Every structure is written in C-alpha cells, then in structure tokens.
C-alpha cells in the first residue's frame, strides 16, 4: 500500500464535512497516524499544513511545535482505537478541545520563535505515555 498524501487525506475528511475545523483536523491527523505511523504522520501533516498556509498567503500561521504536538497526542490515543473515527472522537473528547495544548505548554513557550520554527518539548507536563525526559 502506498503512503497517503495530505491532499488525499484532506479529500477523505472533507467528503463528509462542511468545513475544515478542529474536529476535521484531528480526523485528518488520526487517518495519517493510522495509515503511516506517528513519525511519518508528523512529516505528512506538518508539511501539508505548512504548504496549505503558504498557498493561502498566510505562511506565518504554520507552527511547527503545535503541528507535531497534535500528531503525537492523537497518535498516542489512536494506538488503542479501532477503525471508526467517530467512536475514537467519542472516547477521547479532550482531543476535540483546541485548548488541550495548554495542559502541556505555557503560552510563552508556544509563542517563542523557537517553538514556531521547530520542535519544543512540553514544559508543563509530559505527553501521555512519555516521562518528563520525553
């Protein structure tokens, strides 16, 4: 089976959605993780979002740490899920809260250029399944 593309995953998610909101972003991320694993999903989702932001004329909206953090969080919970996204979302409602990263990062950490341009580890609490050392 070939690796999925960001555009193909986006088309699959949008086939049943009216707009691309946070729930759809989590759905796309869930599909990417399930189909190619967390490391490849990080690259796939991050590159797709970066490209989409550039295309929309808003490259400044891309945030490397936020993109990777969401893939890691969704990936942790996706490891135990079945093949139904709706059931996954129902079991993990915290993932549908856009503010979830505030449990793991200080606002000043995410606002720093270093976090925007590259990966920064959580500074309030480790992600589930990881110790404080990452």
PDB file of C-alpha atoms in Angstrom:
ATOM      1  CA  UNK A   1       0.000   0.000   0.000  1.00  0.00           C
ATOM      2  CA  UNK A   2       1.344   3.439  -0.893  1.00  0.00           C
ATOM      3  CA  UNK A   3       1.787   6.195   1.661  1.00  0.00           C
ATOM      4  CA  UNK A   4      -1.179   8.553   1.764  1.00  0.00           C
ATOM      5  CA  UNK A   5      -0.803  12.145   0.647  1.00  0.00           C
ATOM      6  CA  UNK A   6      -2.015  15.116   2.648  1.00  0.00           C
ATOM      7  CA  UNK A   7      -4.340  16.073  -0.210  1.00  0.00           C
ATOM      8  CA  UNK A   8      -5.868  12.577  -0.325  1.00  0.00           C
ATOM      9  CA  UNK A   9      -6.447  12.577   3.440  1.00  0.00           C
ATOM     10  CA  UNK A  10      -7.934  16.075   3.261  1.00  0.00           C
ATOM     11  CA  UNK A  11     -10.298  14.968   0.483  1.00  0.00           C
ATOM     12  CA  UNK A  12     -11.375  11.948   2.527  1.00  0.00           C
ATOM     13  CA  UNK A  13     -12.112  14.060   5.606  1.00  0.00           C
ATOM     14  CA  UNK A  14     -13.915  16.758   3.624  1.00  0.00           C
ATOM     15  CA  UNK A  15     -16.127  14.233   1.813  1.00  0.00           C
ATOM     16  CA  UNK A  16     -18.364  14.224   4.896  1.00  0.00           C
ATOM     17  CA  UNK A  17     -17.665  17.683   6.345  1.00  0.00           C
ATOM     18  CA  UNK A  18     -19.000  21.136   5.562  1.00  0.00           C
ATOM     19  CA  UNK A  19     -15.906  22.985   6.748  1.00  0.00           C
ATOM     20  CA  UNK A  20     -12.392  22.200   7.962  1.00  0.00           C
ATOM     21  CA  UNK A  21     -12.470  22.915  11.678  1.00  0.00           C
ATOM     22  CA  UNK A  22     -10.583  21.457  14.613  1.00  0.00           C
ATOM     23  CA  UNK A  23     -12.548  18.169  14.608  1.00  0.00           C
ATOM     24  CA  UNK A  24     -11.645  17.657  10.940  1.00  0.00           C
ATOM     25  CA  UNK A  25      -8.010  18.477  11.667  1.00  0.00           C
ATOM     26  CA  UNK A  26      -7.991  15.766  14.352  1.00  0.00           C
ATOM     27  CA  UNK A  27      -9.695  13.382  11.904  1.00  0.00           C
ATOM     28  CA  UNK A  28      -7.052  14.022   9.238  1.00  0.00           C
ATOM     29  CA  UNK A  29      -4.321  13.506  11.839  1.00  0.00           C
ATOM     30  CA  UNK A  30      -5.956  10.273  13.043  1.00  0.00           C
ATOM     31  CA  UNK A  31      -6.057   8.967   9.467  1.00  0.00           C
ATOM     32  CA  UNK A  32      -2.407   9.896   8.901  1.00  0.00           C
ATOM     33  CA  UNK A  33      -1.251   8.198  12.107  1.00  0.00           C
ATOM     34  CA  UNK A  34      -3.272   5.053  11.459  1.00  0.00           C
ATOM     35  CA  UNK A  35      -2.028   4.734   7.887  1.00  0.00           C
ATOM     36  CA  UNK A  36       1.643   5.585   8.206  1.00  0.00           C
ATOM     37  CA  UNK A  37       2.617   5.736  11.902  1.00  0.00           C
ATOM     38  CA  UNK A  38       3.486   8.683  14.104  1.00  0.00           C
ATOM     39  CA  UNK A  39       6.916   9.657  12.690  1.00  0.00           C
ATOM     40  CA  UNK A  40       5.695   9.695   9.078  1.00  0.00           C
ATOM     41  CA  UNK A  41       2.426  11.376  10.114  1.00  0.00           C
ATOM     42  CA  UNK A  42       4.384  14.188  11.770  1.00  0.00           C
ATOM     43  CA  UNK A  43       6.101  14.928   8.454  1.00  0.00           C
ATOM     44  CA  UNK A  44       2.964  14.402   6.357  1.00  0.00           C
ATOM     45  CA  UNK A  45       0.677  16.610   8.457  1.00  0.00           C
ATOM     46  CA  UNK A  46       3.283  19.279   9.176  1.00  0.00           C
ATOM     47  CA  UNK A  47       4.319  19.598   5.537  1.00  0.00           C
ATOM     48  CA  UNK A  48       0.688  19.654   4.411  1.00  0.00           C
ATOM     49  CA  UNK A  49      -0.275  22.379   6.866  1.00  0.00           C
ATOM     50  CA  UNK A  50       2.826  24.429   6.023  1.00  0.00           C
ATOM     51  CA  UNK A  51       2.061  24.135   2.302  1.00  0.00           C
ATOM     52  CA  UNK A  52      -1.614  24.998   2.818  1.00  0.00           C
ATOM     53  CA  UNK A  53      -0.730  28.072   4.892  1.00  0.00           C
ATOM     54  CA  UNK A  54       1.706  29.251   2.195  1.00  0.00           C
ATOM     55  CA  UNK A  55      -0.880  28.674  -0.530  1.00  0.00           C
ATOM     56  CA  UNK A  56      -3.459  30.667   1.459  1.00  0.00           C
ATOM     57  CA  UNK A  57      -0.988  33.549   1.676  1.00  0.00           C
ATOM     58  CA  UNK A  58      -0.561  33.112   5.434  1.00  0.00           C
ATOM     59  CA  UNK A  59       2.716  31.205   5.955  1.00  0.00           C
ATOM     60  CA  UNK A  60       3.040  32.784   9.410  1.00  0.00           C
ATOM     61  CA  UNK A  61       0.104  30.651  10.585  1.00  0.00           C
ATOM     62  CA  UNK A  62       2.196  27.478  10.431  1.00  0.00           C
ATOM     63  CA  UNK A  63       3.534  26.458  13.865  1.00  0.00           C
ATOM     64  CA  UNK A  64       5.942  23.502  13.967  1.00  0.00           C
ATOM     65  CA  UNK A  65       5.513  22.589  17.643  1.00  0.00           C
ATOM     66  CA  UNK A  66       1.718  22.835  17.577  1.00  0.00           C
ATOM     67  CA  UNK A  67       1.520  20.669  14.452  1.00  0.00           C
ATOM     68  CA  UNK A  68       3.784  17.956  15.854  1.00  0.00           C
ATOM     69  CA  UNK A  69       2.200  18.079  19.312  1.00  0.00           C
ATOM     70  CA  UNK A  70      -1.238  17.337  17.901  1.00  0.00           C
ATOM     71  CA  UNK A  71       0.108  14.402  15.870  1.00  0.00           C
ATOM     72  CA  UNK A  72       1.826  12.986  18.953  1.00  0.00           C
ATOM     73  CA  UNK A  73      -1.280  13.340  21.119  1.00  0.00           C
ATOM     74  CA  UNK A  74      -3.647  11.888  18.524  1.00  0.00           C
ATOM     75  CA  UNK A  75      -1.109   9.147  17.800  1.00  0.00           C
ATOM     76  CA  UNK A  76      -0.910   8.098  21.434  1.00  0.00           C
ATOM     77  CA  UNK A  77      -4.669   7.573  21.645  1.00  0.00           C
ATOM     78  CA  UNK A  78      -5.032   6.211  18.107  1.00  0.00           C
ATOM     79  CA  UNK A  79      -2.827   3.256  19.011  1.00  0.00           C
ATOM     80  CA  UNK A  80      -5.711   1.801  21.024  1.00  0.00           C
ATOM     81  CA  UNK A  81      -8.541   2.718  18.661  1.00  0.00           C
ATOM     82  CA  UNK A  82     -10.454   0.726  16.116  1.00  0.00           C
ATOM     83  CA  UNK A  83     -11.283   1.770  12.583  1.00  0.00           C
ATOM     84  CA  UNK A  84     -14.083   4.218  13.364  1.00  0.00           C
ATOM     85  CA  UNK A  85     -13.161   7.876  13.787  1.00  0.00           C
ATOM     86  CA  UNK A  86     -16.497   8.848  15.348  1.00  0.00           C
ATOM     87  CA  UNK A  87     -16.031   6.227  18.080  1.00  0.00           C
ATOM     88  CA  UNK A  88     -12.432   7.410  18.586  1.00  0.00           C
ATOM     89  CA  UNK A  89     -13.578  11.030  18.948  1.00  0.00           C
ATOM     90  CA  UNK A  90     -16.315   9.994  21.388  1.00  0.00           C
ATOM     91  CA  UNK A  91     -13.786   8.071  23.524  1.00  0.00           C
ATOM     92  CA  UNK A  92     -11.279  10.964  23.568  1.00  0.00           C
ATOM     93  CA  UNK A  93     -13.262  14.214  23.759  1.00  0.00           C
ATOM     94  CA  UNK A  94     -10.266  16.115  25.162  1.00  0.00           C
ATOM     95  CA  UNK A  95      -8.674  15.893  21.698  1.00  0.00           C
ATOM     96  CA  UNK A  96     -11.575  17.925  20.322  1.00  0.00           C
ATOM     97  CA  UNK A  97     -10.722  20.832  22.635  1.00  0.00           C
ATOM     98  CA  UNK A  98      -8.427  23.258  20.795  1.00  0.00           C
ATOM     99  CA  UNK A  99      -7.082  24.385  24.172  1.00  0.00           C
ATOM    100  CA  UNK A 100      -5.692  20.949  25.054  1.00  0.00           C
ATOM    101  CA  UNK A 101      -2.086  22.015  24.477  1.00  0.00           C
ATOM    102  CA  UNK A 102      -2.385  24.465  27.398  1.00  0.00           C
ATOM    103  CA  UNK A 103      -2.165  21.427  29.692  1.00  0.00           C
ATOM    104  CA  UNK A 104       1.296  20.704  28.306  1.00  0.00           C
ATOM    105  CA  UNK A 105       2.759  24.100  27.320  1.00  0.00           C
ATOM    106  CA  UNK A 106       2.977  27.568  28.807  1.00  0.00           C
ATOM    107  CA  UNK A 107       1.633  30.214  26.405  1.00  0.00           C
ATOM    108  CA  UNK A 108       5.039  31.923  26.408  1.00  0.00           C
ATOM    109  CA  UNK A 109       6.695  28.684  25.311  1.00  0.00           C
ATOM    110  CA  UNK A 110       4.398  28.296  22.308  1.00  0.00           C
ATOM    111  CA  UNK A 111       4.733  31.984  21.457  1.00  0.00           C
ATOM    112  CA  UNK A 112       8.522  31.765  21.210  1.00  0.00           C
ATOM    113  CA  UNK A 113      10.071  31.774  17.721  1.00  0.00           C
ATOM    114  CA  UNK A 114      11.931  28.567  18.581  1.00  0.00           C
ATOM    115  CA  UNK A 115       8.598  26.728  19.048  1.00  0.00           C
ATOM    116  CA  UNK A 116       7.112  28.194  15.904  1.00  0.00           C
ATOM    117  CA  UNK A 117      10.060  27.177  13.746  1.00  0.00           C
ATOM    118  CA  UNK A 118      10.980  23.831  15.318  1.00  0.00           C
ATOM    119  CA  UNK A 119      10.080  21.261  17.942  1.00  0.00           C
ATOM    120  CA  UNK A 120       9.918  22.213  21.625  1.00  0.00           C
ATOM    121  CA  UNK A 121       9.146  19.614  24.298  1.00  0.00           C
ATOM    122  CA  UNK A 122       6.171  20.256  26.607  1.00  0.00           C
ATOM    123  CA  UNK A 123       7.171  22.366  29.609  1.00  0.00           C
ATOM    124  CA  UNK A 124       4.189  21.898  31.948  1.00  0.00           C
ATOM    125  CA  UNK A 125       3.564  18.147  31.749  1.00  0.00           C
ATOM    126  CA  UNK A 126       4.808  15.316  29.542  1.00  0.00           C
ATOM    127  CA  UNK A 127       2.515  13.911  26.891  1.00  0.00           C
ATOM    128  CA  UNK A 128       0.674  10.714  27.862  1.00  0.00           C
ATOM    129  CA  UNK A 129       2.914   7.686  27.563  1.00  0.00           C
ATOM    130  CA  UNK A 130       6.097   9.712  27.959  1.00  0.00           C
ATOM    131  CA  UNK A 131       8.093  10.582  31.035  1.00  0.00           C
ATOM    132  CA  UNK A 132       9.281  14.125  31.710  1.00  0.00           C
ATOM    133  CA  UNK A 133      12.510  13.464  29.762  1.00  0.00           C
ATOM    134  CA  UNK A 134      10.499  12.851  26.575  1.00  0.00           C
TER     135      UNK A 134
END
